[in-house]
Amino acid sequence: MSYVGPDFEPPQPRRSPLRRPLTVAVAAVVVGSVAGWGVWQAVGDPGGGDDGSNRAAARNQPRTAPPASPTPSAEPTASENGEGKDGKKGDDGQKASPTASSGAAADGPLKGKVVVIDPGHNSGNFRHTAEINRKVNIGTGMKECDTTGTSTNDGYTEAEFTLDVSRRVRALLEQQGATVKFTQDGNREWGPCIDERARIGNAAEADAVVSIHADGSAAGNRGFHVILPGAVHEGAADTRPIVGPSRDLGERIAGKFVRETGSAPSNYVGGGTGLVTRQDLGGLNLSTVPKVFIECGNMRDSKDAALLTTGTWRQKAAQGISEGIVSFLRG
């Protein structure tokens, strides 16, 4: 996801007295999962964790549809069967089967668990700029409903990437017996808005929610990072009950993501931890269930883009995300 617009505008840098190292127990979880990497020094960053280095590049992200290009090859998964392509929609294209799942979950260790996967953005947002620019309340203020997201320099969009990885994650989780619901599955003309994405997870009483994205930072900025909710208690937002479990979820995903993909934590946010805490994201602020975002890489860096556009790597990314979720749900 590009740091432009809703859930994507970097917070203004501020000095905070709350910065402190994670406990030894947290460090042990991450270091134990990240064999081969050095010391993970996670930093609590209620101000947002963005050092501003990607801000200028993000402003240059396309606000209209990028040039068309063939979708990169991807290994087929059990869930990529044309589901969600029937074009049905509600009154304004915003209410069509937002929590559709791919079918009955198999028996397995996650039987009875509900996971909501939120594929970031929507390919149709480019054609619905008025709708996605509408402001919604995120508790701490107002933000645009959604954005178009970013793309690689060759035109592979973030929306295409997130939906592909999300479907792969779903297939893996359903093999473990989980019930998996999506906020959108290519079956909506645009959106949903960021506040609705949060409500979908809340209404499902999800045991875990993961919003999947890719970043749009400057070339040379590489790696993944997981965004955790900060403590917010304002307006309709009260994240205090979910801060702890969300951090646990995020740390487990980060560790498994490194192990499966071999990708390094972000070199431009998070201080090398792969973890960033923010209080300005509507999708997190309005959640009442454990939830994190993951930025799988930077689409504007040629080396990261080469990974993101490869089906084999996307399967590894899905494996890392799903294994982190499984680890969290099984304790």
PDB file of C-alpha atoms in Angstrom, residues 18-186:
ATOM      1  CA  LEU A  18       6.765   6.087  25.251  1.00  0.00           C
ATOM      2  CA  ARG A  19       9.546   4.576  23.106  1.00  0.00           C
ATOM      3  CA  ARG A  20      10.945   1.594  24.943  1.00  0.00           C
ATOM      4  CA  PRO A  21      12.357  -1.808  24.115  1.00  0.00           C
ATOM      5  CA  LEU A  22      10.082  -4.812  23.965  1.00  0.00           C
ATOM      6  CA  THR A  23      10.233  -7.267  26.798  1.00  0.00           C
ATOM      7  CA  VAL A  24      12.632 -10.163  26.688  1.00  0.00           C
ATOM      8  CA  ALA A  25       9.701 -12.490  26.051  1.00  0.00           C
ATOM      9  CA  VAL A  26       8.698 -10.639  22.881  1.00  0.00           C
ATOM     10  CA  ALA A  27      12.277 -10.539  21.609  1.00  0.00           C
ATOM     11  CA  ALA A  28      12.522 -14.269  22.161  1.00  0.00           C
ATOM     12  CA  VAL A  29       9.439 -14.917  20.041  1.00  0.00           C
ATOM     13  CA  VAL A  30      10.760 -12.924  17.106  1.00  0.00           C
ATOM     14  CA  VAL A  31      14.399 -13.966  17.305  1.00  0.00           C
ATOM     15  CA  GLY A  32      13.404 -17.587  17.620  1.00  0.00           C
ATOM     16  CA  SER A  33      11.407 -17.320  14.408  1.00  0.00           C
ATOM     17  CA  VAL A  34      14.007 -15.372  12.470  1.00  0.00           C
ATOM     18  CA  ALA A  35      16.973 -17.689  12.307  1.00  0.00           C
ATOM     19  CA  GLY A  36      19.853 -16.106  10.444  1.00  0.00           C
ATOM     20  CA  TRP A  37      18.837 -12.535  11.216  1.00  0.00           C
ATOM     21  CA  GLY A  38      20.567 -10.470  13.850  1.00  0.00           C
ATOM     22  CA  VAL A  39      19.040  -8.957  16.941  1.00  0.00           C
ATOM     23  CA  TRP A  40      15.432  -7.852  16.582  1.00  0.00           C
ATOM     24  CA  GLN A  41      14.982  -4.745  18.675  1.00  0.00           C
ATOM     25  CA  ALA A  42      11.293  -3.998  18.467  1.00  0.00           C
ATOM     26  CA  VAL A  43      10.367  -0.444  19.421  1.00  0.00           C
ATOM     27  CA  GLY A  44       6.944   0.632  20.647  1.00  0.00           C
ATOM     28  CA  ASP A  45       6.028   3.533  18.343  1.00  0.00           C
ATOM     29  CA  PRO A  46       2.639   4.942  19.135  1.00  0.00           C
ATOM     30  CA  GLY A  47       3.393   7.911  16.905  1.00  0.00           C
ATOM     31  CA  GLY A  48       3.450   5.814  13.777  1.00  0.00           C
ATOM     32  CA  GLY A  49       7.034   4.677  13.157  1.00  0.00           C
ATOM     33  CA  ASP A  50       7.402   6.336   9.723  1.00  0.00           C
ATOM     34  CA  ASP A  51      10.615   8.294   9.382  1.00  0.00           C
ATOM     35  CA  GLY A  52       9.227  10.124   6.363  1.00  0.00           C
ATOM     36  CA  SER A  53      11.791   8.699   3.933  1.00  0.00           C
ATOM     37  CA  ASN A  54       9.101   7.298   1.657  1.00  0.00           C
ATOM     38  CA  ARG A  55       6.857  10.302   1.751  1.00  0.00           C
ATOM     39  CA  ALA A  56       8.060  12.115  -1.348  1.00  0.00           C
ATOM     40  CA  ALA A  57       7.972   9.021  -3.523  1.00  0.00           C
ATOM     41  CA  ALA A  58       4.503   8.134  -2.304  1.00  0.00           C
ATOM     42  CA  ARG A  59       3.173  11.475  -3.469  1.00  0.00           C
ATOM     43  CA  ASN A  60       4.131  10.468  -7.003  1.00  0.00           C
ATOM     44  CA  GLN A  61       2.060   7.291  -6.950  1.00  0.00           C
ATOM     45  CA  PRO A  62      -0.462   7.052  -9.789  1.00  0.00           C
ATOM     46  CA  ARG A  63      -3.905   8.423  -9.061  1.00  0.00           C
ATOM     47  CA  THR A  64      -5.227   7.032 -12.316  1.00  0.00           C
ATOM     48  CA  ALA A  65      -5.004   3.510 -13.601  1.00  0.00           C
ATOM     49  CA  PRO A  66      -1.434   2.436 -14.375  1.00  0.00           C
ATOM     50  CA  PRO A  67      -0.531   1.188 -17.835  1.00  0.00           C
ATOM     51  CA  ALA A  68      -1.948  -2.211 -18.566  1.00  0.00           C
ATOM     52  CA  SER A  69       0.377  -5.157 -18.427  1.00  0.00           C
ATOM     53  CA  PRO A  70      -0.080  -8.896 -18.349  1.00  0.00           C
ATOM     54  CA  THR A  71      -0.692 -10.291 -14.885  1.00  0.00           C
ATOM     55  CA  PRO A  72       2.467 -12.111 -13.785  1.00  0.00           C
ATOM     56  CA  SER A  73       2.301 -15.859 -13.785  1.00  0.00           C
ATOM     57  CA  ALA A  74       1.098 -17.518 -10.615  1.00  0.00           C
ATOM     58  CA  GLU A  75       0.859 -21.082  -9.520  1.00  0.00           C
ATOM     59  CA  PRO A  76      -2.833 -22.041  -9.304  1.00  0.00           C
ATOM     60  CA  THR A  77      -4.350 -22.657  -5.908  1.00  0.00           C
ATOM     61  CA  ALA A  78      -7.500 -24.458  -4.905  1.00  0.00           C
ATOM     62  CA  SER A  79      -9.295 -21.158  -4.324  1.00  0.00           C
ATOM     63  CA  GLU A  80      -8.483 -19.577  -7.701  1.00  0.00           C
ATOM     64  CA  ASN A  81     -11.531 -21.024  -9.427  1.00  0.00           C
ATOM     65  CA  GLY A  82     -13.235 -17.912 -10.735  1.00  0.00           C
ATOM     66  CA  GLU A  83     -15.113 -17.361  -7.493  1.00  0.00           C
ATOM     67  CA  GLY A  84     -16.371 -13.859  -6.888  1.00  0.00           C
ATOM     68  CA  LYS A  85     -16.454 -12.930 -10.575  1.00  0.00           C
ATOM     69  CA  ASP A  86     -20.230 -12.921 -11.008  1.00  0.00           C
ATOM     70  CA  GLY A  87     -20.437  -9.126 -10.943  1.00  0.00           C
ATOM     71  CA  LYS A  88     -23.289  -8.973  -8.418  1.00  0.00           C
ATOM     72  CA  LYS A  89     -23.472  -5.817  -6.360  1.00  0.00           C
ATOM     73  CA  GLY A  90     -25.693  -3.919  -4.000  1.00  0.00           C
ATOM     74  CA  ASP A  91     -27.283  -0.498  -4.290  1.00  0.00           C
ATOM     75  CA  ASP A  92     -24.008   1.321  -4.923  1.00  0.00           C
ATOM     76  CA  GLY A  93     -21.604  -1.495  -5.602  1.00  0.00           C
ATOM     77  CA  GLN A  94     -20.597  -1.495  -1.962  1.00  0.00           C
ATOM     78  CA  LYS A  95     -22.674  -4.236  -0.338  1.00  0.00           C
ATOM     79  CA  ALA A  96     -22.211  -7.383  -2.388  1.00  0.00           C
ATOM     80  CA  SER A  97     -21.175 -10.439  -0.358  1.00  0.00           C
ATOM     81  CA  PRO A  98     -18.435  -8.623   1.557  1.00  0.00           C
ATOM     82  CA  THR A  99     -17.667 -11.588   3.801  1.00  0.00           C
ATOM     83  CA  ALA A 100     -18.001 -14.379   1.264  1.00  0.00           C
ATOM     84  CA  SER A 101     -15.895 -17.429   1.994  1.00  0.00           C
ATOM     85  CA  SER A 102     -14.859 -20.116  -0.446  1.00  0.00           C
ATOM     86  CA  GLY A 103     -16.990 -22.845   1.084  1.00  0.00           C
ATOM     87  CA  ALA A 104     -17.119 -25.237   4.016  1.00  0.00           C
ATOM     88  CA  ALA A 105     -13.870 -25.511   5.921  1.00  0.00           C
ATOM     89  CA  ALA A 106     -12.196 -28.899   6.231  1.00  0.00           C
ATOM     90  CA  ASP A 107     -11.712 -30.655   9.527  1.00  0.00           C
ATOM     91  CA  GLY A 108      -8.429 -29.672  11.114  1.00  0.00           C
ATOM     92  CA  PRO A 109      -6.751 -28.034  14.098  1.00  0.00           C
ATOM     93  CA  LEU A 110      -8.390 -24.668  13.323  1.00  0.00           C
ATOM     94  CA  LYS A 111     -11.942 -26.029  13.106  1.00  0.00           C
ATOM     95  CA  GLY A 112     -14.245 -23.420  14.644  1.00  0.00           C
ATOM     96  CA  LYS A 113     -11.784 -20.552  14.173  1.00  0.00           C
ATOM     97  CA  VAL A 114     -12.785 -17.597  11.985  1.00  0.00           C
ATOM     98  CA  VAL A 115     -10.186 -15.611  10.060  1.00  0.00           C
ATOM     99  CA  VAL A 116     -10.972 -12.515   8.011  1.00  0.00           C
ATOM    100  CA  ILE A 117      -8.549 -11.671   5.215  1.00  0.00           C
ATOM    101  CA  ASP A 118      -8.649  -8.120   3.878  1.00  0.00           C
ATOM    102  CA  PRO A 119      -7.147  -7.832   0.354  1.00  0.00           C
ATOM    103  CA  GLY A 120      -6.004  -4.208   0.233  1.00  0.00           C
ATOM    104  CA  HIS A 121      -7.660  -1.875  -2.286  1.00  0.00           C
ATOM    105  CA  ASN A 122      -9.741  -2.902  -5.293  1.00  0.00           C
ATOM    106  CA  SER A 123      -8.860  -2.821  -8.991  1.00  0.00           C
ATOM    107  CA  GLY A 124     -12.106  -0.954  -9.636  1.00  0.00           C
ATOM    108  CA  ASN A 125     -11.130   1.975  -7.418  1.00  0.00           C
ATOM    109  CA  PHE A 126      -9.444   3.649 -10.410  1.00  0.00           C
ATOM    110  CA  ARG A 127     -12.875   4.053 -12.011  1.00  0.00           C
ATOM    111  CA  HIS A 128     -14.609   5.289  -8.854  1.00  0.00           C
ATOM    112  CA  THR A 129     -12.488   8.170  -7.626  1.00  0.00           C
ATOM    113  CA  ALA A 130     -15.449  10.179  -6.324  1.00  0.00           C
ATOM    114  CA  GLU A 131     -16.635   7.290  -4.200  1.00  0.00           C
ATOM    115  CA  ILE A 132     -13.265   6.400  -2.736  1.00  0.00           C
ATOM    116  CA  ASN A 133     -12.445  10.042  -1.997  1.00  0.00           C
ATOM    117  CA  ARG A 134     -15.502  10.327   0.264  1.00  0.00           C
ATOM    118  CA  LYS A 135     -14.433  10.933   3.880  1.00  0.00           C
ATOM    119  CA  VAL A 136     -15.249   8.424   6.618  1.00  0.00           C
ATOM    120  CA  ASN A 137     -14.766   8.645  10.367  1.00  0.00           C
ATOM    121  CA  ILE A 138     -11.898   6.560  11.778  1.00  0.00           C
ATOM    122  CA  GLY A 139     -12.346   7.621  15.405  1.00  0.00           C
ATOM    123  CA  THR A 140      -9.370   9.968  15.506  1.00  0.00           C
ATOM    124  CA  GLY A 141     -10.504  12.008  12.515  1.00  0.00           C
ATOM    125  CA  MET A 142     -11.720  11.745   8.935  1.00  0.00           C
ATOM    126  CA  LYS A 143     -10.022   9.968   6.043  1.00  0.00           C
ATOM    127  CA  GLU A 144     -10.846   9.060   2.477  1.00  0.00           C
ATOM    128  CA  CYS A 145     -12.889   5.891   2.022  1.00  0.00           C
ATOM    129  CA  ASP A 146     -10.041   4.123   0.203  1.00  0.00           C
ATOM    130  CA  THR A 147      -7.287   4.717  -2.363  1.00  0.00           C
ATOM    131  CA  THR A 148      -6.252   3.136  -5.627  1.00  0.00           C
ATOM    132  CA  GLY A 149      -3.134   1.657  -4.059  1.00  0.00           C
ATOM    133  CA  THR A 150       0.214   1.573  -5.778  1.00  0.00           C
ATOM    134  CA  SER A 151       1.754  -0.519  -8.573  1.00  0.00           C
ATOM    135  CA  THR A 152       5.083  -1.703  -9.919  1.00  0.00           C
ATOM    136  CA  ASN A 153       6.763   0.413 -12.568  1.00  0.00           C
ATOM    137  CA  ASP A 154       5.510  -2.134 -15.122  1.00  0.00           C
ATOM    138  CA  GLY A 155       1.894  -1.662 -14.073  1.00  0.00           C
ATOM    139  CA  TYR A 156       1.222  -4.688 -11.843  1.00  0.00           C
ATOM    140  CA  THR A 157      -1.188  -3.204  -9.323  1.00  0.00           C
ATOM    141  CA  GLU A 158      -1.254  -3.613  -5.598  1.00  0.00           C
ATOM    142  CA  ALA A 159      -4.912  -4.657  -5.827  1.00  0.00           C
ATOM    143  CA  GLU A 160      -3.997  -7.559  -8.122  1.00  0.00           C
ATOM    144  CA  PHE A 161      -1.188  -8.605  -5.813  1.00  0.00           C
ATOM    145  CA  THR A 162      -3.222  -8.465  -2.610  1.00  0.00           C
ATOM    146  CA  LEU A 163      -6.126 -10.475  -4.010  1.00  0.00           C
ATOM    147  CA  ASP A 164      -3.810 -13.174  -5.344  1.00  0.00           C
ATOM    148  CA  VAL A 165      -1.907 -13.556  -2.071  1.00  0.00           C
ATOM    149  CA  SER A 166      -5.147 -13.443  -0.069  1.00  0.00           C
ATOM    150  CA  ARG A 167      -6.627 -16.317  -2.056  1.00  0.00           C
ATOM    151  CA  ARG A 168      -3.489 -18.360  -1.481  1.00  0.00           C
ATOM    152  CA  VAL A 169      -3.666 -17.648   2.262  1.00  0.00           C
ATOM    153  CA  ARG A 170      -7.316 -18.698   2.299  1.00  0.00           C
ATOM    154  CA  ALA A 171      -6.555 -22.038   0.660  1.00  0.00           C
ATOM    155  CA  LEU A 172      -3.836 -22.781   3.211  1.00  0.00           C
ATOM    156  CA  LEU A 173      -5.968 -21.811   6.216  1.00  0.00           C
ATOM    157  CA  GLU A 174      -8.953 -23.806   5.022  1.00  0.00           C
ATOM    158  CA  GLN A 175      -6.719 -26.867   4.800  1.00  0.00           C
ATOM    159  CA  GLN A 176      -6.203 -26.347   8.541  1.00  0.00           C
ATOM    160  CA  GLY A 177      -9.962 -26.241   9.132  1.00  0.00           C
ATOM    161  CA  ALA A 178     -10.420 -22.485   9.563  1.00  0.00           C
ATOM    162  CA  THR A 179     -13.433 -20.596   8.257  1.00  0.00           C
ATOM    163  CA  VAL A 180     -12.032 -17.785   6.097  1.00  0.00           C
ATOM    164  CA  LYS A 181     -13.967 -14.686   5.076  1.00  0.00           C
ATOM    165  CA  PHE A 182     -12.882 -11.876   2.757  1.00  0.00           C
ATOM    166  CA  THR A 183     -13.702  -8.174   2.851  1.00  0.00           C
ATOM    167  CA  GLN A 184     -13.829  -8.348  -0.960  1.00  0.00           C
ATOM    168  CA  ASP A 185     -13.051 -11.095  -3.439  1.00  0.00           C
ATOM    169  CA  GLY A 186     -13.052  -9.281  -6.779  1.00  0.00           C
TER     170      GLY A 186
END
